[in-house]
Tab-separated table of C-alpha atoms and ligand atoms in Angstrom:
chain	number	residue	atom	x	y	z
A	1	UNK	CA	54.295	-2.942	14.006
A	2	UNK	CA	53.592	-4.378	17.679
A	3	UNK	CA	57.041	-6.073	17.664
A	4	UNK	CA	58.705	-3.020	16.486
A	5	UNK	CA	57.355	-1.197	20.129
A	6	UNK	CA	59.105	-4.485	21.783
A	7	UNK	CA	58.178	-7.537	23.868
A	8	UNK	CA	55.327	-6.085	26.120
A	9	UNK	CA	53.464	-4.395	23.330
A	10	UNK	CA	53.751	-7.661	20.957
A	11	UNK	CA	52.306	-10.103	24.278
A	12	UNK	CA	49.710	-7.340	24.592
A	13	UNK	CA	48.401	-7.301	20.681
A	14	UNK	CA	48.614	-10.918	20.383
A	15	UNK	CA	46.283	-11.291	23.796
A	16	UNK	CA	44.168	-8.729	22.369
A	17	UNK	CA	44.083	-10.504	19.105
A	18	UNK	CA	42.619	-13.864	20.391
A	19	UNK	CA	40.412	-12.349	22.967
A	20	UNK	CA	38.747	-11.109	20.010
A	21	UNK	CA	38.975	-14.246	18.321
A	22	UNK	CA	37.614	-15.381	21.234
A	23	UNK	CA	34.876	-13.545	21.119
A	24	UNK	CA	33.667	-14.194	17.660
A	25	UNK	CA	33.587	-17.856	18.632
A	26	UNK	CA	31.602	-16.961	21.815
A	27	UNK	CA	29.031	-15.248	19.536
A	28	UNK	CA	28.847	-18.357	16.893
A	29	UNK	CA	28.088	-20.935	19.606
A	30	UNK	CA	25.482	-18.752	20.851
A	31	UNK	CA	24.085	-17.686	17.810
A	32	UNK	CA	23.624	-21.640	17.237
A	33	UNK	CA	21.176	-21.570	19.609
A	34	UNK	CA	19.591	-17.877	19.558
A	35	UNK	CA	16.132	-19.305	17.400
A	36	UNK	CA	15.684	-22.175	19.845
A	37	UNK	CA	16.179	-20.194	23.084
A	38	UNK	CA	13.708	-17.483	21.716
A	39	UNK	CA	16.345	-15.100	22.099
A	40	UNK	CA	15.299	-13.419	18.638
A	41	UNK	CA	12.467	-10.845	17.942
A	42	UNK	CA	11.846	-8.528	15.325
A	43	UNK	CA	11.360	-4.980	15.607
A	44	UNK	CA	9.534	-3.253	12.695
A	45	UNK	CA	10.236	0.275	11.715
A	46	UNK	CA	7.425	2.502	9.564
A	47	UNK	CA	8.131	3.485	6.009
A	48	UNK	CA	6.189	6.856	4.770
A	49	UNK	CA	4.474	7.749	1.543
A	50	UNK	CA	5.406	10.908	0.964
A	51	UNK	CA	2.804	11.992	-1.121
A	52	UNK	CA	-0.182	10.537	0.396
A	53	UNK	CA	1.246	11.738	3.650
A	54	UNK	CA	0.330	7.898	4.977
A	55	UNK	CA	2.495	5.113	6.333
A	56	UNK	CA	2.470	2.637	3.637
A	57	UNK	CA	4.592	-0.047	4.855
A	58	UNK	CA	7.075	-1.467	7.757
A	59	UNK	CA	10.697	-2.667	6.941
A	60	UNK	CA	11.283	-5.837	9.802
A	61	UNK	CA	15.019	-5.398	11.445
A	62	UNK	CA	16.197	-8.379	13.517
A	63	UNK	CA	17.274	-7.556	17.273
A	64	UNK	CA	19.154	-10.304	19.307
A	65	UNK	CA	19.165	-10.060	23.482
A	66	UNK	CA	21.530	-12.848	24.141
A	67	UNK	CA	21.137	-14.130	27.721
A	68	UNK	CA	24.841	-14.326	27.863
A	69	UNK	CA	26.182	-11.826	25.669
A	70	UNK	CA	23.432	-8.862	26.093
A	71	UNK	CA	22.105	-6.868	23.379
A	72	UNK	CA	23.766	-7.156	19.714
A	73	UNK	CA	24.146	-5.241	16.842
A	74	UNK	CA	22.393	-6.578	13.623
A	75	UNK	CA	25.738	-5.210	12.083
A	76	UNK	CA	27.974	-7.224	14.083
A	77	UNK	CA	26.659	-10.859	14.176
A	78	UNK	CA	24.311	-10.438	11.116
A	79	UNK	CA	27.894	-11.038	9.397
A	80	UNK	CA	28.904	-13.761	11.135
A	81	UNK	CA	25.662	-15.617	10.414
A	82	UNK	CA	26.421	-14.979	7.260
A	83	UNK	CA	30.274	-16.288	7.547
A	84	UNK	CA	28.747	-19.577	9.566
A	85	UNK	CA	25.976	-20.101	7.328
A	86	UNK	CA	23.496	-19.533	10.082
A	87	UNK	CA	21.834	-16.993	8.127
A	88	UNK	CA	19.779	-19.490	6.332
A	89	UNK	CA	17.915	-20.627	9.576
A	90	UNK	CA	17.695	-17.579	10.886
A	91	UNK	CA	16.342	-15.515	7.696
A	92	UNK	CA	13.745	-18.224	7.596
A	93	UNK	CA	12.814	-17.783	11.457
A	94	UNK	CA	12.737	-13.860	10.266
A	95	UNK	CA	10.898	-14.458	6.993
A	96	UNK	CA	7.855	-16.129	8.977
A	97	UNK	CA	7.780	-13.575	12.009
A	98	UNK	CA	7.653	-10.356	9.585
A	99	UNK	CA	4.634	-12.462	7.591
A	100	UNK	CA	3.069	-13.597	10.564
A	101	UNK	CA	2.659	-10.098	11.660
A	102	UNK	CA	1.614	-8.582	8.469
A	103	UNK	CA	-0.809	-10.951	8.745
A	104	UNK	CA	-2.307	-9.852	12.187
A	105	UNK	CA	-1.837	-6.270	11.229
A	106	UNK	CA	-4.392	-6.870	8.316
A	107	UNK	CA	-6.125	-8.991	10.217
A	108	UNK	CA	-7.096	-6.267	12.581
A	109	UNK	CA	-8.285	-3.994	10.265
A	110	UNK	CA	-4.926	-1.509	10.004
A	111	UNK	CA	-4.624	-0.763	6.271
A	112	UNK	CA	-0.882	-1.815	6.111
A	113	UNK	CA	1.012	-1.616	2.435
A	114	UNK	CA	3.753	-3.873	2.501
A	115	UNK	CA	5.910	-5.770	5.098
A	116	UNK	CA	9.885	-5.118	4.074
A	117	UNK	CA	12.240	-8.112	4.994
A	118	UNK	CA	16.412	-7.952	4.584
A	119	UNK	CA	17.513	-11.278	2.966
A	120	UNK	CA	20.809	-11.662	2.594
A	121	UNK	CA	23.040	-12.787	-0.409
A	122	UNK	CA	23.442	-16.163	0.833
A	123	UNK	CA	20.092	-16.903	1.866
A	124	UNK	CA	18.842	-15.605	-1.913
A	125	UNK	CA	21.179	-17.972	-2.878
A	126	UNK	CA	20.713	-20.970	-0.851
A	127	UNK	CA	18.826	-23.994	-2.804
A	128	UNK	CA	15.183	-23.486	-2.901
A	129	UNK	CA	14.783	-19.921	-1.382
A	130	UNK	CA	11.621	-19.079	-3.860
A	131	UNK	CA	9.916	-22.511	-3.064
A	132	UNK	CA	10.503	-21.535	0.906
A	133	UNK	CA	8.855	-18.014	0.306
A	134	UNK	CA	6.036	-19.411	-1.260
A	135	UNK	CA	5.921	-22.238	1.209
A	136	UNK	CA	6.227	-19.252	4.388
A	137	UNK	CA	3.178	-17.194	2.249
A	138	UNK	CA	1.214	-19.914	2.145
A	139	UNK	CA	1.268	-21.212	5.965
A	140	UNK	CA	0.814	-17.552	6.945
A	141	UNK	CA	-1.756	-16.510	4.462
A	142	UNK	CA	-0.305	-13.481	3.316
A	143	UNK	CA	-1.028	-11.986	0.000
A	144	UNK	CA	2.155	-12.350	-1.873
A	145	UNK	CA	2.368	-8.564	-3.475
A	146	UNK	CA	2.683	-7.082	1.051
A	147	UNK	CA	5.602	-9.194	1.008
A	148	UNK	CA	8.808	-6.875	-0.122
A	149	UNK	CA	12.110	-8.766	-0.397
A	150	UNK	CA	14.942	-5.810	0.475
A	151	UNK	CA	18.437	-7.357	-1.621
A	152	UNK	CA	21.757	-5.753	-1.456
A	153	UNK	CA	23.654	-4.605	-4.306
A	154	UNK	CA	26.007	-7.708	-3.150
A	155	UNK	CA	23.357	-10.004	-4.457
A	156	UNK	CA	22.915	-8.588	-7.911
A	157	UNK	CA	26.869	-8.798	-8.400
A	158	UNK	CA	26.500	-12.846	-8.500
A	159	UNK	CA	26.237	-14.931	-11.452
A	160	UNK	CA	23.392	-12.725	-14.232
A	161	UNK	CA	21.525	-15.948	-14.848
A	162	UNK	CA	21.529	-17.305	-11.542
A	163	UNK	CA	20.217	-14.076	-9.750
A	164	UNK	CA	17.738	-13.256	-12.559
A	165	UNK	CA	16.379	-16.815	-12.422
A	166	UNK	CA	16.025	-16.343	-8.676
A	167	UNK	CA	14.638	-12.704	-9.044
A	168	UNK	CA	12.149	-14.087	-11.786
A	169	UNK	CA	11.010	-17.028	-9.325
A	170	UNK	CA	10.295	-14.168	-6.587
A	171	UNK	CA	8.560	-12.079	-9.205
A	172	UNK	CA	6.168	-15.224	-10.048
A	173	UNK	CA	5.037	-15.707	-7.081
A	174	UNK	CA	4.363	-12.143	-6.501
A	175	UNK	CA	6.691	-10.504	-4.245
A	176	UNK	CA	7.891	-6.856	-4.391
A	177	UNK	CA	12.042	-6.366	-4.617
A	178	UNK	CA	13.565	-3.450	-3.591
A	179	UNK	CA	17.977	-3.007	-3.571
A	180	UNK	CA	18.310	-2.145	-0.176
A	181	UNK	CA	21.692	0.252	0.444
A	182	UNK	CA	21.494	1.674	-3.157
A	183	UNK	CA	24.556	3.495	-3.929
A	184	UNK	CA	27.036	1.919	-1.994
A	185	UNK	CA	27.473	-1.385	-4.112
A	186	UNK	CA	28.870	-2.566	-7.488
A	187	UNK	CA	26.015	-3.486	-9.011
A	188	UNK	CA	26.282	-2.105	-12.370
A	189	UNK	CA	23.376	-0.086	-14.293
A	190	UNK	CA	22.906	-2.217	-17.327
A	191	UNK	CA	22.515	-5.622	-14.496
A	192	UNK	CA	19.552	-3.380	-12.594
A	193	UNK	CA	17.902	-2.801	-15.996
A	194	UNK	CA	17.568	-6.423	-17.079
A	195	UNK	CA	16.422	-7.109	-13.364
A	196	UNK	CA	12.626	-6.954	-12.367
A	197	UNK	CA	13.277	-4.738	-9.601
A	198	UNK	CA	10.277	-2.455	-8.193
A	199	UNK	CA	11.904	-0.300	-5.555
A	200	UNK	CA	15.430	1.542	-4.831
A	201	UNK	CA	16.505	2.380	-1.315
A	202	UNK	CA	18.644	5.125	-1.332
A	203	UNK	CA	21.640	4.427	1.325
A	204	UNK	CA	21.766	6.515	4.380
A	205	UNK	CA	24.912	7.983	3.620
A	206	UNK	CA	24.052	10.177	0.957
A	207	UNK	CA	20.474	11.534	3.036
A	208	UNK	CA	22.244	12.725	5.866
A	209	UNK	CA	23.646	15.506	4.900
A	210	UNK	CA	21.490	15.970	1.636
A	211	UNK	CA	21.321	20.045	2.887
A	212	UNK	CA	25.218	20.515	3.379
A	213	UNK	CA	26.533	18.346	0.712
A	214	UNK	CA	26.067	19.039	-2.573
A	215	UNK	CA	27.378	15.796	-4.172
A	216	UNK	CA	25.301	13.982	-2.102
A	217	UNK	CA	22.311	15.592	-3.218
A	218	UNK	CA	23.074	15.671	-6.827
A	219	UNK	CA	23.247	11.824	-5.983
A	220	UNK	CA	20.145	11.337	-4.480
A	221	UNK	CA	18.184	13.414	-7.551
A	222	UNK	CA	19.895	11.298	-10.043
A	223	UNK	CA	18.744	8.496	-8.234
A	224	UNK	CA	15.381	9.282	-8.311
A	225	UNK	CA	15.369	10.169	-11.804
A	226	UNK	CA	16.891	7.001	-12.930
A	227	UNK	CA	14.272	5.330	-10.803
A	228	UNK	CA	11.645	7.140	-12.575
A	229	UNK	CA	12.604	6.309	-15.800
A	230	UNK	CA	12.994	3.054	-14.937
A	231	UNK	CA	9.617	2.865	-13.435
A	232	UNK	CA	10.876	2.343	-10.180
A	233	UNK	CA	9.403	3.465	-6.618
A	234	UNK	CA	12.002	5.450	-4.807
A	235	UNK	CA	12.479	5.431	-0.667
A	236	UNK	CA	15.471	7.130	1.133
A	237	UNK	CA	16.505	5.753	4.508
A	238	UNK	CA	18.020	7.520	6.969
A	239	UNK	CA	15.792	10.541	7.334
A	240	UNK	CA	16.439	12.384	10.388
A	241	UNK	CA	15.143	16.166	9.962
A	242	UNK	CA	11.937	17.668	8.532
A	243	UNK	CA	14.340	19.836	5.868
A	244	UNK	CA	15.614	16.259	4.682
A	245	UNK	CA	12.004	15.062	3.989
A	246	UNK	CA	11.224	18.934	2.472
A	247	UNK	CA	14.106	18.310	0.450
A	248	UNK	CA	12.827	14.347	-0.881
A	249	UNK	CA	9.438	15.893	-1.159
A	250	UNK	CA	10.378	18.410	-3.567
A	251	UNK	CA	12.911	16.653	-5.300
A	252	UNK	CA	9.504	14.089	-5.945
A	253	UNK	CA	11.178	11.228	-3.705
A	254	UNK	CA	8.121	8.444	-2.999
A	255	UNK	CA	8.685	7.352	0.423
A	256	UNK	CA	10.743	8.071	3.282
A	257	UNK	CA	12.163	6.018	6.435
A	258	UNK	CA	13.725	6.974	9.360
A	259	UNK	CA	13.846	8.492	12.623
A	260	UNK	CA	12.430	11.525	11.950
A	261	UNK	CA	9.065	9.417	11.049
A	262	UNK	CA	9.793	6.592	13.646
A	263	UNK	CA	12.532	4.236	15.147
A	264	UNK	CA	12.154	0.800	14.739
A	265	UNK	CA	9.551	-0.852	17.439
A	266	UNK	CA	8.102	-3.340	19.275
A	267	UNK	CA	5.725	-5.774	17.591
A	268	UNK	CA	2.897	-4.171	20.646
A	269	UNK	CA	4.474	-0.812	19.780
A	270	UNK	CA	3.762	-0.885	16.343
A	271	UNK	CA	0.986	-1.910	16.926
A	272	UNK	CA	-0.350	1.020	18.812
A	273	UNK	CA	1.946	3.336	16.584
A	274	UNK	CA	0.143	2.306	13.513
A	275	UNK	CA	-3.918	1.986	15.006
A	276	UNK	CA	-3.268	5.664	16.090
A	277	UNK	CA	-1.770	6.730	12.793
A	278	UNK	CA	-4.838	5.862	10.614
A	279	UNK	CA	-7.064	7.306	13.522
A	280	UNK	CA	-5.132	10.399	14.074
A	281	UNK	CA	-2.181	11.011	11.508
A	282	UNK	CA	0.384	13.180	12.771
A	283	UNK	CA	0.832	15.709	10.000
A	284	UNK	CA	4.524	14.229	8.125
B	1	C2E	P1	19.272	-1.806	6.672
B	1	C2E	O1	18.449	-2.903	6.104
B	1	C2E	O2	19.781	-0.780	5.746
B	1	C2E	O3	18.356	-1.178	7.813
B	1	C2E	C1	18.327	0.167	8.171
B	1	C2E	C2	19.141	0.427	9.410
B	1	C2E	O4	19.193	1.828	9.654
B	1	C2E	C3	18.550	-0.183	10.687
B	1	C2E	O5	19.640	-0.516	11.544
B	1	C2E	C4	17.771	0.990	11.264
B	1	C2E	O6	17.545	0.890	12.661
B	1	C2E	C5	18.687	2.129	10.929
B	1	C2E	N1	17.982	3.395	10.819
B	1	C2E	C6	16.690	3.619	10.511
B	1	C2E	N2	16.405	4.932	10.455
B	1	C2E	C7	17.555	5.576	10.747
B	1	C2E	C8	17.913	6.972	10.850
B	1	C2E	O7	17.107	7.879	10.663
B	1	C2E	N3	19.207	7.242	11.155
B	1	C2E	C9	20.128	6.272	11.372
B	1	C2E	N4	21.367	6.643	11.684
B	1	C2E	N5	19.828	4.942	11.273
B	1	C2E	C10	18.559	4.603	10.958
B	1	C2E	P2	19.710	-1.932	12.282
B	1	C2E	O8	18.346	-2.356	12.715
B	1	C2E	O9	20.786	-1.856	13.283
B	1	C2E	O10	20.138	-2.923	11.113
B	1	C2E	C11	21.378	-2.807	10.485
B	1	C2E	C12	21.495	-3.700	9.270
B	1	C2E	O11	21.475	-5.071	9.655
B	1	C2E	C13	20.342	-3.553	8.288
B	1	C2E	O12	20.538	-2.419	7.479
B	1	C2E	C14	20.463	-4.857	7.537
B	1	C2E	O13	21.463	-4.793	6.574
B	1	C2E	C15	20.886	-5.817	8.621
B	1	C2E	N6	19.701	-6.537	9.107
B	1	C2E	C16	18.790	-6.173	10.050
B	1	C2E	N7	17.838	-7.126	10.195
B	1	C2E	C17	18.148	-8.108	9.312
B	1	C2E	C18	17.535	-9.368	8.991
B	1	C2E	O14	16.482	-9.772	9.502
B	1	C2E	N8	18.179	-10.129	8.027
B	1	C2E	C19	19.314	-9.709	7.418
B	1	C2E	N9	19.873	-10.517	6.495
B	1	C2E	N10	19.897	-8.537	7.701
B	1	C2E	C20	19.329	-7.738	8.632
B	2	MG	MG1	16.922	-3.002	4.830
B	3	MG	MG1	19.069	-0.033	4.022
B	4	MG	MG1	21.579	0.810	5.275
């Protein structure tokens, strides 16, 4: 196409081609050394229970200030740790934090639920990943059942027996696991019946316009009937406006996550956030 539009436009893709390239390598080199130079820190955003009207839990979301690069998207080098392998070190660097501060959370009297943490496929994967949870549980002295692994539907599309040996590992120690994104992958029914899953996330996508499109909410019902009868706990992500939590409330949706109830925060943030919720709770 560019060499169709002649010479100039050709020189001008191509340059725009490797400065992108360029770019991505720029990120991997210092990716390599985001853990070591500290340049990592989590931020942890509130999940609700919708019928207690409490906060029951916190889902941990990576943020990366590169001293070079500024502030990056989780969505745009979260891939390419994934691409480089990186992920591994880096999910274990997040795996500790989000324990570490369940941990003090409990420790200081806030009556926390459970501390959500994203793994990735290849991290799940990667030799050993159980042992390492129950190694990470064990140096932090968390109880095993406020840990909550959050999978993609890309892990459950693996080998059966290699994910359900994994998922049965997880289970035995005593961690919850929830399919982060549900909806969007191609992780077939009869494969999420034969897993020990406890919790469903329903994407985004389909919550935030749950009012105006119909398909979308006929989605999100059938998802938390199938949930139900699978005895599954339900949370939908993404929930912006008051009539979108009306709307899970009624439709009997557990628990709820998204700006509407909080952004992601600050460990000090949350900190305060959550010590004035269980003093004061705003009425969700
Ligand atoms: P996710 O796990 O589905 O996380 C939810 C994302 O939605 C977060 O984006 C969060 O900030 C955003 N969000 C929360 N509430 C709302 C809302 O009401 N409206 C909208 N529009 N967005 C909302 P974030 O933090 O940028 O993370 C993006 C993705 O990056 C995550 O999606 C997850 O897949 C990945 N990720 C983040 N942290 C980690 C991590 O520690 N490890 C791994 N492997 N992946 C991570
Ligand atoms: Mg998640
Ligand atoms: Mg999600
Ligand atoms: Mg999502």
């Amino acid at each position: 196409y560019a060499k169709r539009r002649g010479g100039n436009n050709y020189q001008y893709f191509t340059a725009r081609m490797s400065e992108t390239a360029l770019h991505r390598l720029k990120l991997e080199s210092h990716l390599r050394k985001a853990v070591e130079l500290n340049e990592l820190e989590l931020h942890y955003q509130p999940q609700l229970d919708i019928g207690q009207g409490r906060f029951c839990a916190l889902e941990a979301l990576i943020r990366w200030n590169c001293r070079e690069l500024g502030r990056l998207s989780p969505t745009d080098f979260i891939p390419v740790a994934e691409e480089t392998g990186l992920i591994v070190g880096i999910g274990e660097w997040v795996l500790r934090q989000a324990c570490l501060q369940a941990r003090k959370l409990r420790d200081s009297g806030i009556p926390l639920g459970r501390m959500a943490v994203n793994v990735s496929a290849i991290q799940f994967l990667h030799k050993g990943f159980p042992l390492l949870v129950k190694r990470i549980l064990a140096e932090t002295g968390l109880e095993p059942a406020l840990l909550e692994l959050e999978l993609t539907e890309s892990v459950l599309v693996n080998d059966e027996a290699v994910v359900l040996n994994v998922l049965q590992a997880l289970k035995q120690i005593g961690v919850e696991l929830a399919i982060d994104d549900f909806g969007t992958g191609y992780s077939s029914l009869s494969r999420l019946k034969s897993f020990p899953i406890d919790r469903l996330k329903i994407d985004r996508s389909f919550v935030h316009n749950i009012e105006q499109d119909q398909d979308n909410a006929a989605i999100v019902i059938a998802i938390i009937a199938m949930a139900e009868s699978m005895n599954m706990k339900v949370i939908a992500e993404g929930v912006e406006t008051d009539s979108q939590l009306a709307f899970l409330s009624q439709k009997h949706c557990s628990e709820a996550q998204g700006f509407l109830l909080s952004k992601p925060l600050p460990s000090a943030e949350i900190f305060k956030f959550l010590q004035k919720e269980f003093n004061d709770p705003a009425p969700f």
